[in-house]
CSV table of N, CA and C in Angstrom, one decimal:
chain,number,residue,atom,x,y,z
A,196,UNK,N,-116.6,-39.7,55.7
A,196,UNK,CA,-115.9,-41.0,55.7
A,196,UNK,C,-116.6,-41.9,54.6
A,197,UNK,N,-116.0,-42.7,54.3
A,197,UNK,CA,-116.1,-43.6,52.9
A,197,UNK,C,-116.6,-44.4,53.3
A,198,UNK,N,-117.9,-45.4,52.9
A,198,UNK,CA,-117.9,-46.8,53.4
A,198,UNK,C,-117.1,-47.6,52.5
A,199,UNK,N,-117.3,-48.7,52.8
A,199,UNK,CA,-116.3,-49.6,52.6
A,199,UNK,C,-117.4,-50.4,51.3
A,200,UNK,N,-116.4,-50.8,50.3
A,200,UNK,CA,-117.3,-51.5,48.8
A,200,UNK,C,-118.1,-52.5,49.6
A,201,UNK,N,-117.6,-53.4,50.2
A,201,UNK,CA,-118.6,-54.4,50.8
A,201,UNK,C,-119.7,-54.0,51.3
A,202,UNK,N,-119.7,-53.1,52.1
A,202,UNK,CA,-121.3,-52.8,52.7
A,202,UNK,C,-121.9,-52.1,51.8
A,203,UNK,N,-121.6,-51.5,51.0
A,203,UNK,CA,-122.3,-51.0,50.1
A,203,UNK,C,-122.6,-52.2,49.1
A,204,UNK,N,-121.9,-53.2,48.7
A,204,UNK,CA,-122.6,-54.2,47.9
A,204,UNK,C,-123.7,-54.8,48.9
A,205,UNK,N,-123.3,-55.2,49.8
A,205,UNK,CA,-124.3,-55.7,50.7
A,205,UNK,C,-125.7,-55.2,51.3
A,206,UNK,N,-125.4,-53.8,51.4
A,206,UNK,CA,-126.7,-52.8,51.4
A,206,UNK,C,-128.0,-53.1,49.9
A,207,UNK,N,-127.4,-53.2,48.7
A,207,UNK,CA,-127.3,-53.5,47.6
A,207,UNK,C,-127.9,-54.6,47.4
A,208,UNK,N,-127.4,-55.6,47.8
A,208,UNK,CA,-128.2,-57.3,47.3
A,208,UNK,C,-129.0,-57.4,48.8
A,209,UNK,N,-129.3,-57.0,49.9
A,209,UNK,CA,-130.2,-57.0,50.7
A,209,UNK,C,-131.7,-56.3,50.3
A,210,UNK,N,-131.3,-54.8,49.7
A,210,UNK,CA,-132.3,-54.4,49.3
A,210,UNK,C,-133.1,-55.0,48.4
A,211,UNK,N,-132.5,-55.2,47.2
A,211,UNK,CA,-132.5,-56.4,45.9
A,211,UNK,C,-133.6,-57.3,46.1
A,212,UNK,N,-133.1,-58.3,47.1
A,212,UNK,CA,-133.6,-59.2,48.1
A,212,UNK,C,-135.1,-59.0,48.3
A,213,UNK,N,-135.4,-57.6,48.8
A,213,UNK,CA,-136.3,-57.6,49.6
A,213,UNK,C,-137.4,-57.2,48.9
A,214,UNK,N,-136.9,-56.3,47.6
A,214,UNK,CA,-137.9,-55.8,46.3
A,214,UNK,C,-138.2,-57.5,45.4
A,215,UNK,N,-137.3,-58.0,45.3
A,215,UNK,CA,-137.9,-59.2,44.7
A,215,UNK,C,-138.5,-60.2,45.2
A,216,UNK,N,-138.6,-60.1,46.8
A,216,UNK,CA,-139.4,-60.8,47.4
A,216,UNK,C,-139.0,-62.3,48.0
A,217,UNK,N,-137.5,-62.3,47.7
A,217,UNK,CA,-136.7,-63.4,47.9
A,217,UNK,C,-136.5,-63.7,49.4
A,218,UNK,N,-136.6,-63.1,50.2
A,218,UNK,CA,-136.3,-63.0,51.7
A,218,UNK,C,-137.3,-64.4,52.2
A,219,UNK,N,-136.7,-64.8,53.4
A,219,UNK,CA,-137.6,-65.9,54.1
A,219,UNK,C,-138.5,-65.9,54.9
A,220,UNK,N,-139.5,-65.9,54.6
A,220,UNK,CA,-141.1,-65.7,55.5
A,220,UNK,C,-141.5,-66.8,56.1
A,221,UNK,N,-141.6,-66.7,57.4
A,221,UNK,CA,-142.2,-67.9,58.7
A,221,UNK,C,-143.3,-67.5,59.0
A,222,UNK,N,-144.5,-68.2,59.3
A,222,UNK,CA,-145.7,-67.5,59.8
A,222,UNK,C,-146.1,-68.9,60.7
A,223,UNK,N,-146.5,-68.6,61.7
A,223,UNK,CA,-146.5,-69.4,63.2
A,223,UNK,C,-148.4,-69.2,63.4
A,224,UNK,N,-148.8,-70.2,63.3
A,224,UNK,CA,-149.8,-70.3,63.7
A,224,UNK,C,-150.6,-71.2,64.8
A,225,UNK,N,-150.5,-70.8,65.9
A,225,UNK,CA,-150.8,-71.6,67.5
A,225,UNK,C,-149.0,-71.8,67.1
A,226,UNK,N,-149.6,-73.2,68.0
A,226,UNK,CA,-148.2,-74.0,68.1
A,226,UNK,C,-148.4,-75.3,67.3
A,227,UNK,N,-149.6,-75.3,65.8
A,227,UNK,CA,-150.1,-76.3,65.4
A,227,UNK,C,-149.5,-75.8,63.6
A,228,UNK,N,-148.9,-75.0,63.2
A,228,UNK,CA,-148.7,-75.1,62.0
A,228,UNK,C,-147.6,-73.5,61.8
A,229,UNK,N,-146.6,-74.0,61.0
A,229,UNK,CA,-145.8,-73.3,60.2
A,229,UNK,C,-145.6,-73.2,59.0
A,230,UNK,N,-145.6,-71.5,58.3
A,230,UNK,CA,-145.6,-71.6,56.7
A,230,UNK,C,-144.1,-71.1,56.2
A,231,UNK,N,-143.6,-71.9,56.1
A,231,UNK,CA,-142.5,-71.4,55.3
A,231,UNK,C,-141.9,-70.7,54.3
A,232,UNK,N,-142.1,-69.6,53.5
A,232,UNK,CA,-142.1,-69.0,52.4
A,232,UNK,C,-140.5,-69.4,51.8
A,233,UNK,N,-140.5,-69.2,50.3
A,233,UNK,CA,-138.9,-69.3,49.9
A,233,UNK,C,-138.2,-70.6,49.8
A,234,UNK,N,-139.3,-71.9,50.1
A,234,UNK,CA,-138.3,-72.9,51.1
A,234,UNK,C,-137.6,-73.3,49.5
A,235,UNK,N,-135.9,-73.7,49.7
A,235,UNK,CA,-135.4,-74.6,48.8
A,235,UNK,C,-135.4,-75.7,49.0
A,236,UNK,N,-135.3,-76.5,49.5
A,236,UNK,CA,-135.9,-78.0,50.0
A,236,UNK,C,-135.7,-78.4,51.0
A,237,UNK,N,-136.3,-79.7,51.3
A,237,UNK,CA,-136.8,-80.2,52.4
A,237,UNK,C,-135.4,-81.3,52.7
A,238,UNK,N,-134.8,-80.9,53.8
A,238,UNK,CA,-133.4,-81.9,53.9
A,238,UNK,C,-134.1,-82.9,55.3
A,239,UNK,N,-134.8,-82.9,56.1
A,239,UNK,CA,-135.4,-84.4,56.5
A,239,UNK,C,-136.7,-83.7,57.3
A,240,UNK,N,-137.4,-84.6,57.1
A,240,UNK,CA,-138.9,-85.1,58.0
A,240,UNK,C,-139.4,-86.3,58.7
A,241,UNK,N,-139.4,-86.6,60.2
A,241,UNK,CA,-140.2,-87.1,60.2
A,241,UNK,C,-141.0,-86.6,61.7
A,242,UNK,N,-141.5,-87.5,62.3
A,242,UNK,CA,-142.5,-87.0,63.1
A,242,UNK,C,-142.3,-86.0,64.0
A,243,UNK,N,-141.2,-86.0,65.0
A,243,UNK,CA,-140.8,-84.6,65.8
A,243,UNK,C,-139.8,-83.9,65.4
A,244,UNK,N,-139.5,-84.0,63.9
A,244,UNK,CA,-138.2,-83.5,63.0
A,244,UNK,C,-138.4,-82.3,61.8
A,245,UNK,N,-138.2,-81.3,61.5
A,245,UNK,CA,-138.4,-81.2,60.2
A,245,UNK,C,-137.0,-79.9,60.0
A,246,UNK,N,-136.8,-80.4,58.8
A,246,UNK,CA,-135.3,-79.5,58.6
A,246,UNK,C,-135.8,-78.9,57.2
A,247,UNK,N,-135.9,-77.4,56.7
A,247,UNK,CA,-135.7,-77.3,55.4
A,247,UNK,C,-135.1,-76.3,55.1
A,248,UNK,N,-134.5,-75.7,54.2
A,248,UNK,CA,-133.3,-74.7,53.7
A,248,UNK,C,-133.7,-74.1,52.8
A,249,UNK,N,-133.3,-72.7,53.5
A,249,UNK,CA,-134.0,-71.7,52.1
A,249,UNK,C,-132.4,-71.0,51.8
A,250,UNK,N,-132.7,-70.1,50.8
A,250,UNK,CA,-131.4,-69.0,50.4
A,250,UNK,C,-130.5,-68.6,51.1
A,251,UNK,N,-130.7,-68.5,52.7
A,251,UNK,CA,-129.8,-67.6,53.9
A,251,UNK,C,-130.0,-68.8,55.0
A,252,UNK,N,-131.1,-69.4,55.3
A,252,UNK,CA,-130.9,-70.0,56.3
A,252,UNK,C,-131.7,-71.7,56.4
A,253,UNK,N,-130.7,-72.5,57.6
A,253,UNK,CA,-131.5,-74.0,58.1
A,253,UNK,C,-132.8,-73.5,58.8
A,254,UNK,N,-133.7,-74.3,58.5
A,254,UNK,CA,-135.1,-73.7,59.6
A,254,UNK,C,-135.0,-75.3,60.0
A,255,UNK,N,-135.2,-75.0,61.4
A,255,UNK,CA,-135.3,-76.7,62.2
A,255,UNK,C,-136.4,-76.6,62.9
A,256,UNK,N,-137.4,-77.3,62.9
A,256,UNK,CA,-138.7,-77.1,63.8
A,256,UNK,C,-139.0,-78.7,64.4
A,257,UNK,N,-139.1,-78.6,65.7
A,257,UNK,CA,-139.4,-79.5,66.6
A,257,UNK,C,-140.4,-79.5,67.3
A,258,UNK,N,-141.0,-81.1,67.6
A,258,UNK,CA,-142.6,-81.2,67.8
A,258,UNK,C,-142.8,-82.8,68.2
A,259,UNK,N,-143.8,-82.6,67.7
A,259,UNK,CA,-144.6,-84.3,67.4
A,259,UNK,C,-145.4,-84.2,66.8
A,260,UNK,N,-145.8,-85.8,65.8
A,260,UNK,CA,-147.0,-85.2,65.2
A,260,UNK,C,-146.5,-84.5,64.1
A,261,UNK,N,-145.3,-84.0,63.2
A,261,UNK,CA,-145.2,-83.5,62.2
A,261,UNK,C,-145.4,-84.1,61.4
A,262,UNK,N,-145.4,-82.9,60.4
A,262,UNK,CA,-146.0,-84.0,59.1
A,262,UNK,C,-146.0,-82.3,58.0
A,263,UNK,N,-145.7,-82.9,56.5
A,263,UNK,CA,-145.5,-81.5,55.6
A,263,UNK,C,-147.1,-82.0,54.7
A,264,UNK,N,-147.6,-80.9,55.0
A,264,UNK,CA,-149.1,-81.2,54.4
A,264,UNK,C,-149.3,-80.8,53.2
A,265,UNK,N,-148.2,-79.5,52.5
A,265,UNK,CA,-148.2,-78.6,51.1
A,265,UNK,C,-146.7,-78.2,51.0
A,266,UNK,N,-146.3,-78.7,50.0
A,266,UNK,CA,-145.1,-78.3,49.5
A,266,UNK,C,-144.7,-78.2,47.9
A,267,UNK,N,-144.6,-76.6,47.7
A,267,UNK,CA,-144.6,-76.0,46.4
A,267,UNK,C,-143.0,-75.3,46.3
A,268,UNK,N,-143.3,-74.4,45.1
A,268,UNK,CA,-141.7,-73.7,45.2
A,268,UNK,C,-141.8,-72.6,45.7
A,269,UNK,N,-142.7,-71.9,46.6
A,269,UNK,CA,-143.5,-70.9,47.1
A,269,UNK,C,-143.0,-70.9,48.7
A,270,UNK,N,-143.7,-72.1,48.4
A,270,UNK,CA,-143.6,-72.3,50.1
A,270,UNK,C,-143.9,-73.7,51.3
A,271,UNK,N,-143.8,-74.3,52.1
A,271,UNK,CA,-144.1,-75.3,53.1
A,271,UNK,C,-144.6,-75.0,53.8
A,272,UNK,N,-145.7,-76.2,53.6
A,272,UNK,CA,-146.5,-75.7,55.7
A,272,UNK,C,-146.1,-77.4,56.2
A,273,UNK,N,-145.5,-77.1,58.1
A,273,UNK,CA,-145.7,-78.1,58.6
A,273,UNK,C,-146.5,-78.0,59.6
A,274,UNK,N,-147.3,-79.1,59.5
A,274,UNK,CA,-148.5,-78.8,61.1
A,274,UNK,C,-148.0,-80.6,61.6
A,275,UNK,N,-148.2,-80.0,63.1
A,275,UNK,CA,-148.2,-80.8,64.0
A,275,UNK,C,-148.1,-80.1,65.3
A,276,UNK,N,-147.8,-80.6,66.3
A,276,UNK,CA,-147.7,-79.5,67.4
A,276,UNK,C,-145.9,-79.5,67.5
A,277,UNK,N,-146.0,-78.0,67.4
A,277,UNK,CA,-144.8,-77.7,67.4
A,277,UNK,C,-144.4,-76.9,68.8
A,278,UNK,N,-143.2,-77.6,69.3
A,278,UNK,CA,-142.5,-77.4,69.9
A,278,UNK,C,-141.5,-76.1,70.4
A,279,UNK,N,-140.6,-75.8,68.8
A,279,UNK,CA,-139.9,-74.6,68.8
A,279,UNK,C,-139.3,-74.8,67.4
A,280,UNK,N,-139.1,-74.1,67.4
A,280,UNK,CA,-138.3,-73.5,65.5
A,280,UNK,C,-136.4,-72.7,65.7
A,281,UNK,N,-136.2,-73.4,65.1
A,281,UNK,CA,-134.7,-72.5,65.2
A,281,UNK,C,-134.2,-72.5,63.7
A,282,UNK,N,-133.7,-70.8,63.7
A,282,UNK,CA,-133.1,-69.9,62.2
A,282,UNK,C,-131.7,-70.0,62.4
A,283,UNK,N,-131.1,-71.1,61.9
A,283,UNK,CA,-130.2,-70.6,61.6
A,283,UNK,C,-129.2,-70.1,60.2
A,284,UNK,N,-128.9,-69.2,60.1
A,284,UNK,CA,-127.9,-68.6,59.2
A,284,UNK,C,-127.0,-69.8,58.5
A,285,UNK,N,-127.1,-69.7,56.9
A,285,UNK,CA,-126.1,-70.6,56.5
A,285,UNK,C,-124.5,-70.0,56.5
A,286,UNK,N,-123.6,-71.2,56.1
A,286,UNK,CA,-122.0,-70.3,56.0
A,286,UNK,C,-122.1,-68.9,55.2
A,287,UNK,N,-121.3,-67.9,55.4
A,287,UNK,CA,-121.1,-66.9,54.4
A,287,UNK,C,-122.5,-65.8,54.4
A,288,UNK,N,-123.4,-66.0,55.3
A,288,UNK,CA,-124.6,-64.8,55.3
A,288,UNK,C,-124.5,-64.4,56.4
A,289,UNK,N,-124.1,-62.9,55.9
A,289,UNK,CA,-124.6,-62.0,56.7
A,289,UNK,C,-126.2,-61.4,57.6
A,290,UNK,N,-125.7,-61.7,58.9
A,290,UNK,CA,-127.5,-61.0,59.5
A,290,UNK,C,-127.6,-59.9,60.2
């Protein structure tokens, strides 16, 4: 059976992805700091808020006490005590 051109492009720019290192990396440390790898920027912050957008997905992390301590093109860390984090998928990406 044939696959279909799409999954095979998609098999394709996922792998791509993952050899270039472009993929989105979270690292959760207690419930007092998150490192964001990838981030494209920071769409709002403030104390129990933080929204930022990488290549595939919104990252929302909720808390108190936030605050963005290091922000490069690498990556963001927010510390504060955090609450919960939610990935979501932008329009048009596949998970």
């Amino acid at each position: 059976m044939k696959k279909n051109n799409t999954d095979v492009i998609n098999k394709i720019q996922k792998n791509a992805r993952k050899a270039l290192f472009l993929n989105t990396y979270i690292q959760i440390v207690d419930n007092t700091k998150a490192i964001i790898e990838n981030c494209k920027h920071i769409v709002e912050c403030n104390d129990i808020y933080v929204k930022v957008v990488t290549a595939d997905y919104n990252i929302q992390i909720w808390g108190s006490n936030l605050t963005i301590s290091d922000y490069n093109k690498e990556f963001v860390i927010v510390k504060g005590r955090i609450n919960s984090v939610e990935i979501l998928p932008k329009r048009g990406v596949s998970v």
